[in-house]
XYZ file of N, CA and C in Angstrom:
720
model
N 12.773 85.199 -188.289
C 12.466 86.152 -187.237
C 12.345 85.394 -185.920
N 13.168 86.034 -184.958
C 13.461 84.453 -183.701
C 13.183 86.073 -182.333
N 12.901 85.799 -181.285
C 13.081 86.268 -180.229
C 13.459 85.116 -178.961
N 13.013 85.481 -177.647
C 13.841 84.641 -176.764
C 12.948 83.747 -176.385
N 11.778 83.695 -176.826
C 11.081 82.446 -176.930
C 11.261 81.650 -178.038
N 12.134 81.599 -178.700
C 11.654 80.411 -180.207
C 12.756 79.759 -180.035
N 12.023 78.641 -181.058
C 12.892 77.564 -180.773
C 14.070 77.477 -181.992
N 14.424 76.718 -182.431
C 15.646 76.204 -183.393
C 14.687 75.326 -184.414
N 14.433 75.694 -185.504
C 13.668 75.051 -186.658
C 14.740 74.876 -187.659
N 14.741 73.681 -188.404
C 15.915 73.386 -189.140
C 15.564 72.756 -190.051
N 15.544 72.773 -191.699
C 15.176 72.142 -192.345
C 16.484 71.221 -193.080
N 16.615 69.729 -193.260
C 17.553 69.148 -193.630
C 17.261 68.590 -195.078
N 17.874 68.354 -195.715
C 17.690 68.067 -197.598
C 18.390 67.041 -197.303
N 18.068 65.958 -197.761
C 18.846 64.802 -197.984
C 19.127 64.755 -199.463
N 19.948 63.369 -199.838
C 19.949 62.898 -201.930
C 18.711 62.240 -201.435
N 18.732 61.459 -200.637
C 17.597 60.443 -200.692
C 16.546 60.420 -199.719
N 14.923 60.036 -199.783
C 14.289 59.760 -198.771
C 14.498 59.088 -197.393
N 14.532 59.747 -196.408
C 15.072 59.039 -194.902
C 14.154 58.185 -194.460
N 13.665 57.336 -193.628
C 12.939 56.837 -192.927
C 12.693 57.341 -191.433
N 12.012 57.598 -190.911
C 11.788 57.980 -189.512
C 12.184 57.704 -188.851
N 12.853 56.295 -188.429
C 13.706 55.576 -187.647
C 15.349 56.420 -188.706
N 15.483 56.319 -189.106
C 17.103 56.850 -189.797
C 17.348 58.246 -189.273
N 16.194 59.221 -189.287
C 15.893 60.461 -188.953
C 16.399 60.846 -187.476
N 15.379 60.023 -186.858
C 15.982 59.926 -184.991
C 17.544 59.158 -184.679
N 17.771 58.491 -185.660
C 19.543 58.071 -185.560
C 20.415 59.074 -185.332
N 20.162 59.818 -186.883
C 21.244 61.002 -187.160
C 20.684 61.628 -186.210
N 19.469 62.350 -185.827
C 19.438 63.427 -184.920
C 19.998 63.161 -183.407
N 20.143 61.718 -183.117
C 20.692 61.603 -181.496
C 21.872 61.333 -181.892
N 22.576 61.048 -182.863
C 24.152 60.954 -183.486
C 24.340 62.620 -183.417
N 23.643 63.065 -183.380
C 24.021 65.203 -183.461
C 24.139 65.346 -181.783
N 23.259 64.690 -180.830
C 23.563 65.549 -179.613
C 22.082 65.468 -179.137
N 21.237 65.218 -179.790
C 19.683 65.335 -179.499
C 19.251 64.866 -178.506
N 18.659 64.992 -177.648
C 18.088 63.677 -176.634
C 16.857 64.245 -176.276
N 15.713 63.691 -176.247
C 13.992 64.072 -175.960
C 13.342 63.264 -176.872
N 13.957 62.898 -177.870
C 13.320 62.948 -178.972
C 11.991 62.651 -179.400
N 11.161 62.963 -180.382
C 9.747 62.874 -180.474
C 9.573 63.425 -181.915
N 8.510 62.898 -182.903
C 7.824 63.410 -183.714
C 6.744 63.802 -183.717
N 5.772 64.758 -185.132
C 4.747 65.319 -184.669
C 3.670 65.300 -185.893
N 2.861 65.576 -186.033
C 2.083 65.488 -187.635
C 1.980 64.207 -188.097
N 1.734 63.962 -189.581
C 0.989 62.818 -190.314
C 2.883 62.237 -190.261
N 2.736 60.913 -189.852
C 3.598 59.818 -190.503
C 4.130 59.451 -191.612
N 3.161 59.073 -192.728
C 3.464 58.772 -193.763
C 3.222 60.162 -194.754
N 3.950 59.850 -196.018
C 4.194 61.080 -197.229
C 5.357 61.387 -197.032
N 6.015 62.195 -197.383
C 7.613 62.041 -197.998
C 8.124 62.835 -196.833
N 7.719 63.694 -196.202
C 8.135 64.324 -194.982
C 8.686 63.758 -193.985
N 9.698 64.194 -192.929
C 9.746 63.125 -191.412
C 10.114 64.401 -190.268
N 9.752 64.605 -189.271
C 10.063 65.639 -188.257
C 10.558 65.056 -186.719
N 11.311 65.941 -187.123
C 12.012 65.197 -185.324
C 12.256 66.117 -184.483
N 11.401 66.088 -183.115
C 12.121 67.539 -182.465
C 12.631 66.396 -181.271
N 13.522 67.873 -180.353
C 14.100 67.208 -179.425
C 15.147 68.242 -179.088
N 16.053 67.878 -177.833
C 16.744 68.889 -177.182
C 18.438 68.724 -177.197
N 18.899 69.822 -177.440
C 20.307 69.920 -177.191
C 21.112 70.731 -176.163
N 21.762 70.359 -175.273
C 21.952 71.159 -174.442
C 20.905 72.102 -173.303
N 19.547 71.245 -173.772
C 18.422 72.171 -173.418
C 17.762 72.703 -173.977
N 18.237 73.062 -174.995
C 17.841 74.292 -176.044
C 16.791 73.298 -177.363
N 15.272 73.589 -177.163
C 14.337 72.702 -177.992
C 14.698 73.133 -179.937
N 14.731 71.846 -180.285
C 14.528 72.242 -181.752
C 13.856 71.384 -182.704
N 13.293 71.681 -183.645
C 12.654 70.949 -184.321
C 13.227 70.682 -185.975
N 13.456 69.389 -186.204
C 14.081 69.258 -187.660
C 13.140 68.654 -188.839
N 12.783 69.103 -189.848
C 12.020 68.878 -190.697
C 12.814 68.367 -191.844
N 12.790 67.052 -192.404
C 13.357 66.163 -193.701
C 12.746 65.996 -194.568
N 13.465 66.604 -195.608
C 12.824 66.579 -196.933
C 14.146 65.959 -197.544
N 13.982 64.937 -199.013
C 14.415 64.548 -199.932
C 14.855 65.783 -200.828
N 15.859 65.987 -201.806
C 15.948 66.709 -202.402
C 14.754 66.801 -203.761
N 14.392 65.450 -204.064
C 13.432 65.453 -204.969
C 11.867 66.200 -204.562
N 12.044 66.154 -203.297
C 10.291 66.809 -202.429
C 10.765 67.930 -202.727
N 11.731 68.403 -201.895
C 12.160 69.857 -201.959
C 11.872 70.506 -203.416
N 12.514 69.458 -204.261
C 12.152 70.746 -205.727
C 10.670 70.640 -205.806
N 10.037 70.125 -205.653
C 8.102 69.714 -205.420
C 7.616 70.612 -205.046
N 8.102 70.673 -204.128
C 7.481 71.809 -202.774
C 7.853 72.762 -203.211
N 8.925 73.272 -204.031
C 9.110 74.418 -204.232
C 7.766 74.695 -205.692
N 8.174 73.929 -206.147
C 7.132 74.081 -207.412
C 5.869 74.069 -207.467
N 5.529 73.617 -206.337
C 4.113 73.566 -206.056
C 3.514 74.918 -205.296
N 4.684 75.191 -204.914
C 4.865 76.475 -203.710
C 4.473 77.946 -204.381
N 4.889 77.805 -206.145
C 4.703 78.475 -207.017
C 3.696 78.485 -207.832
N 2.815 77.134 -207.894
C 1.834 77.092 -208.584
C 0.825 76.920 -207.752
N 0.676 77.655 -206.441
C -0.138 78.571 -205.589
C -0.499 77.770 -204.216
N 0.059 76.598 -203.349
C 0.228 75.984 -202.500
C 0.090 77.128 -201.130
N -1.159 77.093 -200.299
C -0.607 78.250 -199.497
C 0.035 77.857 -198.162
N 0.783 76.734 -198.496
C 1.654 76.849 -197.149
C 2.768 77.744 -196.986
N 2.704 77.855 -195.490
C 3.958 78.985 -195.395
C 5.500 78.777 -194.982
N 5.296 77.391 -195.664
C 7.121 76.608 -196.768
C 7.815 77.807 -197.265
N 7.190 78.569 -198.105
C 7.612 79.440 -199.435
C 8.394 80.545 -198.331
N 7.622 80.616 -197.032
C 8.139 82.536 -196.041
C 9.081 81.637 -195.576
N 9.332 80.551 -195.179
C 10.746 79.966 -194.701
C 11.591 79.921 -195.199
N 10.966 79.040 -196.635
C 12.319 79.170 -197.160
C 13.004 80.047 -197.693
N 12.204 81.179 -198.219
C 12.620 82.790 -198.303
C 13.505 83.291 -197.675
N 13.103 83.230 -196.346
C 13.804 83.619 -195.169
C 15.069 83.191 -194.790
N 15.016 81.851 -195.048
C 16.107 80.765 -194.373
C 17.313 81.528 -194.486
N 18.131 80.678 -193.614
C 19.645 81.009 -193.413
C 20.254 79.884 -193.367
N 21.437 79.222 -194.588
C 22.085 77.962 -194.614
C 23.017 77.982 -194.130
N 23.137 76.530 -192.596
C 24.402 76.641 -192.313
C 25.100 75.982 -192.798
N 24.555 74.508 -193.683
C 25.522 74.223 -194.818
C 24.502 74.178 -196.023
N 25.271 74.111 -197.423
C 24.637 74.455 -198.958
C 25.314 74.197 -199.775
N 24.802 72.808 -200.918
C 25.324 72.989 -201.997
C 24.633 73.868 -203.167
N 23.899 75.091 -202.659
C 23.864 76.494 -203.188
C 22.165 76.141 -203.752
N 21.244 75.551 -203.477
C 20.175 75.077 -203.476
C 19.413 75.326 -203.029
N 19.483 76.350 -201.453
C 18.421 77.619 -201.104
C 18.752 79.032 -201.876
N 19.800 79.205 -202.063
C 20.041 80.088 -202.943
C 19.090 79.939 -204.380
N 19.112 78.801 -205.159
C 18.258 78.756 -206.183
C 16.711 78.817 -206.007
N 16.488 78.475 -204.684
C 14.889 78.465 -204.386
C 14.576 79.407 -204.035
N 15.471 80.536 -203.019
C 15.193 81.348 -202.756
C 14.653 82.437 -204.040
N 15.822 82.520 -205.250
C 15.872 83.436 -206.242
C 14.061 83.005 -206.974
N 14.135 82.092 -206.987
C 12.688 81.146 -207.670
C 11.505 82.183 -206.924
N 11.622 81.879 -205.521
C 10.540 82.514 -204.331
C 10.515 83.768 -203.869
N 11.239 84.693 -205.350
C 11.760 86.091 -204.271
C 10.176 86.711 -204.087
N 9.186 86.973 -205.401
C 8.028 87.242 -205.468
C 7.108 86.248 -205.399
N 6.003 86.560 -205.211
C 4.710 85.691 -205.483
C 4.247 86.132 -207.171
N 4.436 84.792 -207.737
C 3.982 85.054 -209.204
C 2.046 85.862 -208.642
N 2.167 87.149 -209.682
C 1.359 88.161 -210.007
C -0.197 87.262 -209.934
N -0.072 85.647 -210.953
C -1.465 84.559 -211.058
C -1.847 84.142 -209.652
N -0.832 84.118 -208.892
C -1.287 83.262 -207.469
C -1.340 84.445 -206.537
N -1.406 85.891 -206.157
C -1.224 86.829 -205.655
C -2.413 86.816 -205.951
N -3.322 87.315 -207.149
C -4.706 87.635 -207.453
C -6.160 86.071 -206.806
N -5.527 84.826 -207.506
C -6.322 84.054 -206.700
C -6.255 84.103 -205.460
N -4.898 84.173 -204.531
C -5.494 84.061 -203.205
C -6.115 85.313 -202.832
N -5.826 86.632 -203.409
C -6.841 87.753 -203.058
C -8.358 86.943 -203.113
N -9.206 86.607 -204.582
C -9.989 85.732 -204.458
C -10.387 85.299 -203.875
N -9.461 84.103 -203.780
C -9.876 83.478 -202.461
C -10.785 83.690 -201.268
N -9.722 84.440 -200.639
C -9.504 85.056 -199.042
C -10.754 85.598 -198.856
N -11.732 86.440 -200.579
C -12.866 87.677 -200.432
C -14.342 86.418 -200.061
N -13.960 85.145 -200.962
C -14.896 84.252 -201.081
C -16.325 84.398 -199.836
N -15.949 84.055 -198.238
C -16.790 83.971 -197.657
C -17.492 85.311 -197.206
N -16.860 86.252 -197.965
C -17.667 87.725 -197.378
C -18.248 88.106 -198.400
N -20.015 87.386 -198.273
C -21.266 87.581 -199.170
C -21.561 86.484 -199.569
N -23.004 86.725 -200.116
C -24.137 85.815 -200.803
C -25.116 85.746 -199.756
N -25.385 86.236 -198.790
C -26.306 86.355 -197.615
C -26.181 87.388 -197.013
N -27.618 87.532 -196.415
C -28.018 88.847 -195.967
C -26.689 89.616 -194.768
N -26.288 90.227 -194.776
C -25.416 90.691 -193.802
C -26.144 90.771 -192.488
N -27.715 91.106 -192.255
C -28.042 90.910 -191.012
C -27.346 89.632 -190.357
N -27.087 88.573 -191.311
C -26.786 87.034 -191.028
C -25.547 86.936 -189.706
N -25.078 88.445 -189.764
C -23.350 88.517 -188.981
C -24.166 88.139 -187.146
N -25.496 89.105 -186.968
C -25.859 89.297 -185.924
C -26.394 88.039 -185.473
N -26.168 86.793 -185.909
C -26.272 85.745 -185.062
C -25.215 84.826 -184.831
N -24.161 85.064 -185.027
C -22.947 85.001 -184.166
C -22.738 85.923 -183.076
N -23.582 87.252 -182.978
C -23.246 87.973 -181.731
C -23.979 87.190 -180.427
N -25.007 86.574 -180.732
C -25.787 85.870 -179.683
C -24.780 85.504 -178.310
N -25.657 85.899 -176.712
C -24.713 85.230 -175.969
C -24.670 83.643 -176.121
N -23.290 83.384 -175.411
C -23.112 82.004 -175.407
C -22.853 81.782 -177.127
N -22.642 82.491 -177.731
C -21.840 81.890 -179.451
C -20.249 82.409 -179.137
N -19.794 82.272 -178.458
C -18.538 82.788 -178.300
C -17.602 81.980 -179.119
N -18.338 80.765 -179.703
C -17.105 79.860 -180.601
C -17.290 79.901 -181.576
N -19.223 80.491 -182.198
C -18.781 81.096 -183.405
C -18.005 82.259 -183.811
N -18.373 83.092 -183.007
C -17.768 84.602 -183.151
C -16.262 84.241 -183.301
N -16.071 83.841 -182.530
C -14.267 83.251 -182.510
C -13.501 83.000 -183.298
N -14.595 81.606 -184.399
C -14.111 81.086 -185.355
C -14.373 82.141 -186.962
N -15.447 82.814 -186.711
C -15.439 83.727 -187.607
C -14.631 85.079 -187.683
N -13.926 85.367 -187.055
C -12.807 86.423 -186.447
C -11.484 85.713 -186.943
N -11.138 84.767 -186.202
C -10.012 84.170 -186.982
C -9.998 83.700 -188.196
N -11.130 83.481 -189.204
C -10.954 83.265 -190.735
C -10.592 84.332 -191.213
N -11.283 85.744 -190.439
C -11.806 86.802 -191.189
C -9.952 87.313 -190.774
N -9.142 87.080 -190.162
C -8.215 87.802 -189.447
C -7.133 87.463 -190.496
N -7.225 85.787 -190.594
C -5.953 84.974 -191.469
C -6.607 85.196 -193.207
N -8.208 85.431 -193.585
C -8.030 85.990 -194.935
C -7.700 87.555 -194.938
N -8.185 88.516 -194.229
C -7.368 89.875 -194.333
C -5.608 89.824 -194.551
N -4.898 89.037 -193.351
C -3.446 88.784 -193.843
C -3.196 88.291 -195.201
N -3.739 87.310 -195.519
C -3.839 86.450 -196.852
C -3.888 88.142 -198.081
N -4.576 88.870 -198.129
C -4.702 89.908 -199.165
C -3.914 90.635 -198.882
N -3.572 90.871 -197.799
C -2.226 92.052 -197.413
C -1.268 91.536 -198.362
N -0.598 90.686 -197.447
C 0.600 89.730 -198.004
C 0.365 89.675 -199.699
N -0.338 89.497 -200.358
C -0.702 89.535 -201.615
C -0.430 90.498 -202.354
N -1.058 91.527 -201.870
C -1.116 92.162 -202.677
C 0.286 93.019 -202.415
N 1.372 92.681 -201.597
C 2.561 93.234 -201.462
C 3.802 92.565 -202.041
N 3.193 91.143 -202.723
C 3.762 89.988 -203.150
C 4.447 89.643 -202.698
N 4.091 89.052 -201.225
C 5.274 88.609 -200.222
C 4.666 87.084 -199.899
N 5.234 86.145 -199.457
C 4.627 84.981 -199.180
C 4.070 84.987 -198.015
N 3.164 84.391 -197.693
C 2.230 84.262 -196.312
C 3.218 83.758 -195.298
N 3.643 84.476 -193.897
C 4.101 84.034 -193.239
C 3.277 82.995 -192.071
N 3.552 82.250 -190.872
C 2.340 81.941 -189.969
C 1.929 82.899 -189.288
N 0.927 82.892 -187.893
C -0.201 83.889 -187.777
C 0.937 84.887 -186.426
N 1.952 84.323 -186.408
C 2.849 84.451 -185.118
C 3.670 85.582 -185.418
N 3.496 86.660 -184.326
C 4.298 88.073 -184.672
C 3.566 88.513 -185.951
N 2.403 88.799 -186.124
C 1.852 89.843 -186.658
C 2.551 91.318 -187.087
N 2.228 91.675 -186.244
C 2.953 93.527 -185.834
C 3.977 93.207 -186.639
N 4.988 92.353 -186.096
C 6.415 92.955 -186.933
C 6.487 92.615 -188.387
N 6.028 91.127 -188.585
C 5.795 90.853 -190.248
C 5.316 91.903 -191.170
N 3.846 92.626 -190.254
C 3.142 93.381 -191.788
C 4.028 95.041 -191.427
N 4.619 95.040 -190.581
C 5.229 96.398 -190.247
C 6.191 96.920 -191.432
N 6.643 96.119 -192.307
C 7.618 96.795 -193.470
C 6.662 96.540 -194.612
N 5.604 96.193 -194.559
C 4.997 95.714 -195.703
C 3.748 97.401 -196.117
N 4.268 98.015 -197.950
C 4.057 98.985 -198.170
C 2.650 99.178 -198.389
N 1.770 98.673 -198.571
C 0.089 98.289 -198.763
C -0.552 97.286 -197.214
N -0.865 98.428 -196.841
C -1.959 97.589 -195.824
C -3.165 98.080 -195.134
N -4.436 97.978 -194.757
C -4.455 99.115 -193.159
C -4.354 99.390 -192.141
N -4.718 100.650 -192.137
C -3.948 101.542 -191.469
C -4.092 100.395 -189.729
N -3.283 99.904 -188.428
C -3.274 99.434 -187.874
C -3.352 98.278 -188.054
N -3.174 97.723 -188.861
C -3.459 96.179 -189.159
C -3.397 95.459 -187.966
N -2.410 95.419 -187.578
C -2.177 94.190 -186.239
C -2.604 94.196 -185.227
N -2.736 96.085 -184.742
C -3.393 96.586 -183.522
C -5.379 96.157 -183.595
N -5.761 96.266 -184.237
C -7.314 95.815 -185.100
C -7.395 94.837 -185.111
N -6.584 93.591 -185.169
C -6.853 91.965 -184.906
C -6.663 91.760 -183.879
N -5.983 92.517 -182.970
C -6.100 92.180 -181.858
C -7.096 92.626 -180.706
N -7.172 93.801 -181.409
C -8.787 94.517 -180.658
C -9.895 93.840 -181.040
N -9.726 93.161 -182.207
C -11.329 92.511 -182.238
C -11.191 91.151 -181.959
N -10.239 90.423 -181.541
C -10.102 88.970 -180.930
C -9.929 89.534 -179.325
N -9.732 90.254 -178.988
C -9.988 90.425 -177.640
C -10.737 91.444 -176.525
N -12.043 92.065 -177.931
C -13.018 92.880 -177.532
C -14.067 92.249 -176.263
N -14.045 92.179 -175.680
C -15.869 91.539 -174.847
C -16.817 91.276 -175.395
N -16.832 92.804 -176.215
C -18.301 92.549 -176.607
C -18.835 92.637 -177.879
N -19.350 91.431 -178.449
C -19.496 90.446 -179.496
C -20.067 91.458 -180.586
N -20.655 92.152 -180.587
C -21.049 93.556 -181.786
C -19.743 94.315 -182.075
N -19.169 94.840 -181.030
C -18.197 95.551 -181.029
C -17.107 94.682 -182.039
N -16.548 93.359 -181.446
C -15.221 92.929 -181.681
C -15.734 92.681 -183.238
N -17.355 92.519 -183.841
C -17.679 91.948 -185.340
C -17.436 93.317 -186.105
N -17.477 94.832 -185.260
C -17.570 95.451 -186.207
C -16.142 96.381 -186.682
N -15.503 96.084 -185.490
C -13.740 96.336 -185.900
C -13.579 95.369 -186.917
N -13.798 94.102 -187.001
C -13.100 93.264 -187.811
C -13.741 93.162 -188.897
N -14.982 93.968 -189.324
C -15.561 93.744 -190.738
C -15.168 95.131 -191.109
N -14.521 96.371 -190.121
C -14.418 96.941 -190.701
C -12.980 97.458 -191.538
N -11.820 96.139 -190.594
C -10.903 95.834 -191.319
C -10.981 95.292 -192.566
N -11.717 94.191 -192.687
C -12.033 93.413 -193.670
C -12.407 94.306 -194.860
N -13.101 95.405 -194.678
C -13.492 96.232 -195.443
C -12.266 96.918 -196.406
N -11.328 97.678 -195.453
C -10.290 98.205 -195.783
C -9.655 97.546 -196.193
N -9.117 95.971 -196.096
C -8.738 95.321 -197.282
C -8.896 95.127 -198.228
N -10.394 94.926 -199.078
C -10.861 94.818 -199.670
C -10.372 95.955 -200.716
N -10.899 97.052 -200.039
C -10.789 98.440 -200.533
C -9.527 98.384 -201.500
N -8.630 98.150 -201.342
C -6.879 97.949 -201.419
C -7.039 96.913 -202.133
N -7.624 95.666 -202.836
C -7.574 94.994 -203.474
C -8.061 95.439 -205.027
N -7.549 94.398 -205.860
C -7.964 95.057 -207.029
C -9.090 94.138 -207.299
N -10.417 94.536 -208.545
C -11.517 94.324 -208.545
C -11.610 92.735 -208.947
N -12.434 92.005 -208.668
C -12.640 90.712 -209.144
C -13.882 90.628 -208.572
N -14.129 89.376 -208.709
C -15.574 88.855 -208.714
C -16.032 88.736 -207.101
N -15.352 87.881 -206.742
C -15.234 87.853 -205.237
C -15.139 89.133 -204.335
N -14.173 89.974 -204.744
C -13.537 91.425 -204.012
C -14.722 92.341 -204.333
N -15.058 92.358 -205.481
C -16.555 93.285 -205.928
C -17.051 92.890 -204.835
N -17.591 92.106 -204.785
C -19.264 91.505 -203.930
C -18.614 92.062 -202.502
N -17.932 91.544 -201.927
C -17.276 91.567 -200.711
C -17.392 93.057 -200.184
N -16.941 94.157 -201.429
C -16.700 95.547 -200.907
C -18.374 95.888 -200.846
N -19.158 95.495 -201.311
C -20.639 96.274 -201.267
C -20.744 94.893 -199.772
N -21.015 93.788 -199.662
C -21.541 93.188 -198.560
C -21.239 93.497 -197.407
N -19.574 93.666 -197.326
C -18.655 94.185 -196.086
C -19.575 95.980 -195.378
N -19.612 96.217 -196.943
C -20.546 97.561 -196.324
C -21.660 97.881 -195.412
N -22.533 97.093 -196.136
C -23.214 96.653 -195.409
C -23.088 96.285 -194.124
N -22.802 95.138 -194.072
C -22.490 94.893 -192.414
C -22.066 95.569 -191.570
N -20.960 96.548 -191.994
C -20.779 97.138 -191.054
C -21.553 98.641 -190.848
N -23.000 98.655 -191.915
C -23.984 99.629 -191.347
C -24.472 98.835 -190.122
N -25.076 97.588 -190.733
C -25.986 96.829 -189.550
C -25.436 96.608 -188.078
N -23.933 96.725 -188.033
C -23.370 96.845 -187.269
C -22.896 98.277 -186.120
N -23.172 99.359 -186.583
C -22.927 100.482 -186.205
C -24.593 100.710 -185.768
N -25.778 100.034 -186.061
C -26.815 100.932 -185.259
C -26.855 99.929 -184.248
């Protein structure tokens, strides 16, 4: 999904592990010139961005041996969002090897769909829900913040789940969950009203009361139980 801001992301498969210096060869042997890397150094990965014609792109190297890793790991519940790329991807060359990963990644196995529901319910409960009203305090604007954006990226986390789609990143909201058949009602419009409410009661009680409606839509577990009675809560304590 590209509009007229994005850049050119490219993932390259080698037979063999590249070196970082080999990486920036081939990529200024392509046309590249800026060049720069970004993230951890070492581990089997290497990233090179840089410009062609102007036009920024970023190339990510994987070994073919990582690649099947990553895919497998991708399946035995890894929540990076590797799995929505490579889903997605489009090969401009293939010896038919996103095709096989893709077919591998069409669903989220049913076991890793339910843990990250899990998951995601984990931090909502085991304490009093009054507990929300001291993040509203003035001057907590970085808790409130940081508790909005967990609460924003685990609500996506159960959407995506429970539609068995892979987690995409947090970028273009709206259009990602827009085909997706289980969600609520406004999803995207609601994360954004409560990350950019003023006022710190208000923006906690849109977003617990999303949180809620996810929940709702989840199926029962240990975590999701607790969550749907705590979430309740809060958002009484929140409405007087």
């Amino acid at each position: 999904m590209a509009d007229e801001l994005s850049d050119i992301e490219m993932l390259v498969v080698t037979h063999e592990p590249l070196e970082l210096e080999q990486c920036f060869d081939l990529a200024r042997a392509a046309g590249l010139d800026g060049l720069d890397t970004w993230g951890a150094r070492g581990g089997p990965e290497r990233r090179v961005s840089g410009r062609r014609d102007g036009v920024p792109l970023e190339l990510v190297w994987w070994s073919r041996e990582h690649a099947e890793a990553r895919v497998d790991a991708l399946l035995a519940g890894d929540p990076s969002s590797a799995a929505d790329a490579l889903a997605h991807g489009r090969p401009l060359r293939t010896a038919g090897l996103l095709a096989a990963w893709q077919e591998r990644l069409r669903v989220v196995p049913p076991e890793v769909a339910a843990a990250r529901i899990e998951a995601a319910a984990l931090p909502w409960g085991g304490f009093a829900p009054e507990g929300l009203l001291t993040i509203a305090r003035p001057g907590d604007r970085l808790a409130l913040a940081e508790w909005l954006v967990d609460a924003a990226t685990a609500v996506l986390a159960i959407v995506f789940a429970l539609n068995g789609a892979w987690p995409p990143t947090s970028k273009r909201v709206a259009a990602r969950v827009a085909p997706l058949a289980l969600a609520p009602d406004r999803l995207a419009e609601r994360i954004e009203q409560a990350l950019a409410e003023p006022d710190a009661r208000r923006a906690l009680r849109v977003m617990t009361e999303l949180q809620l409606d996810a929940v709702r839509l989840a199926p029962g577990g240990p975590n999701v139980d607790r969550a749907r009675a705590w979430l309740g809560a809060a958002a009484e304590v929140l409405r007087d």
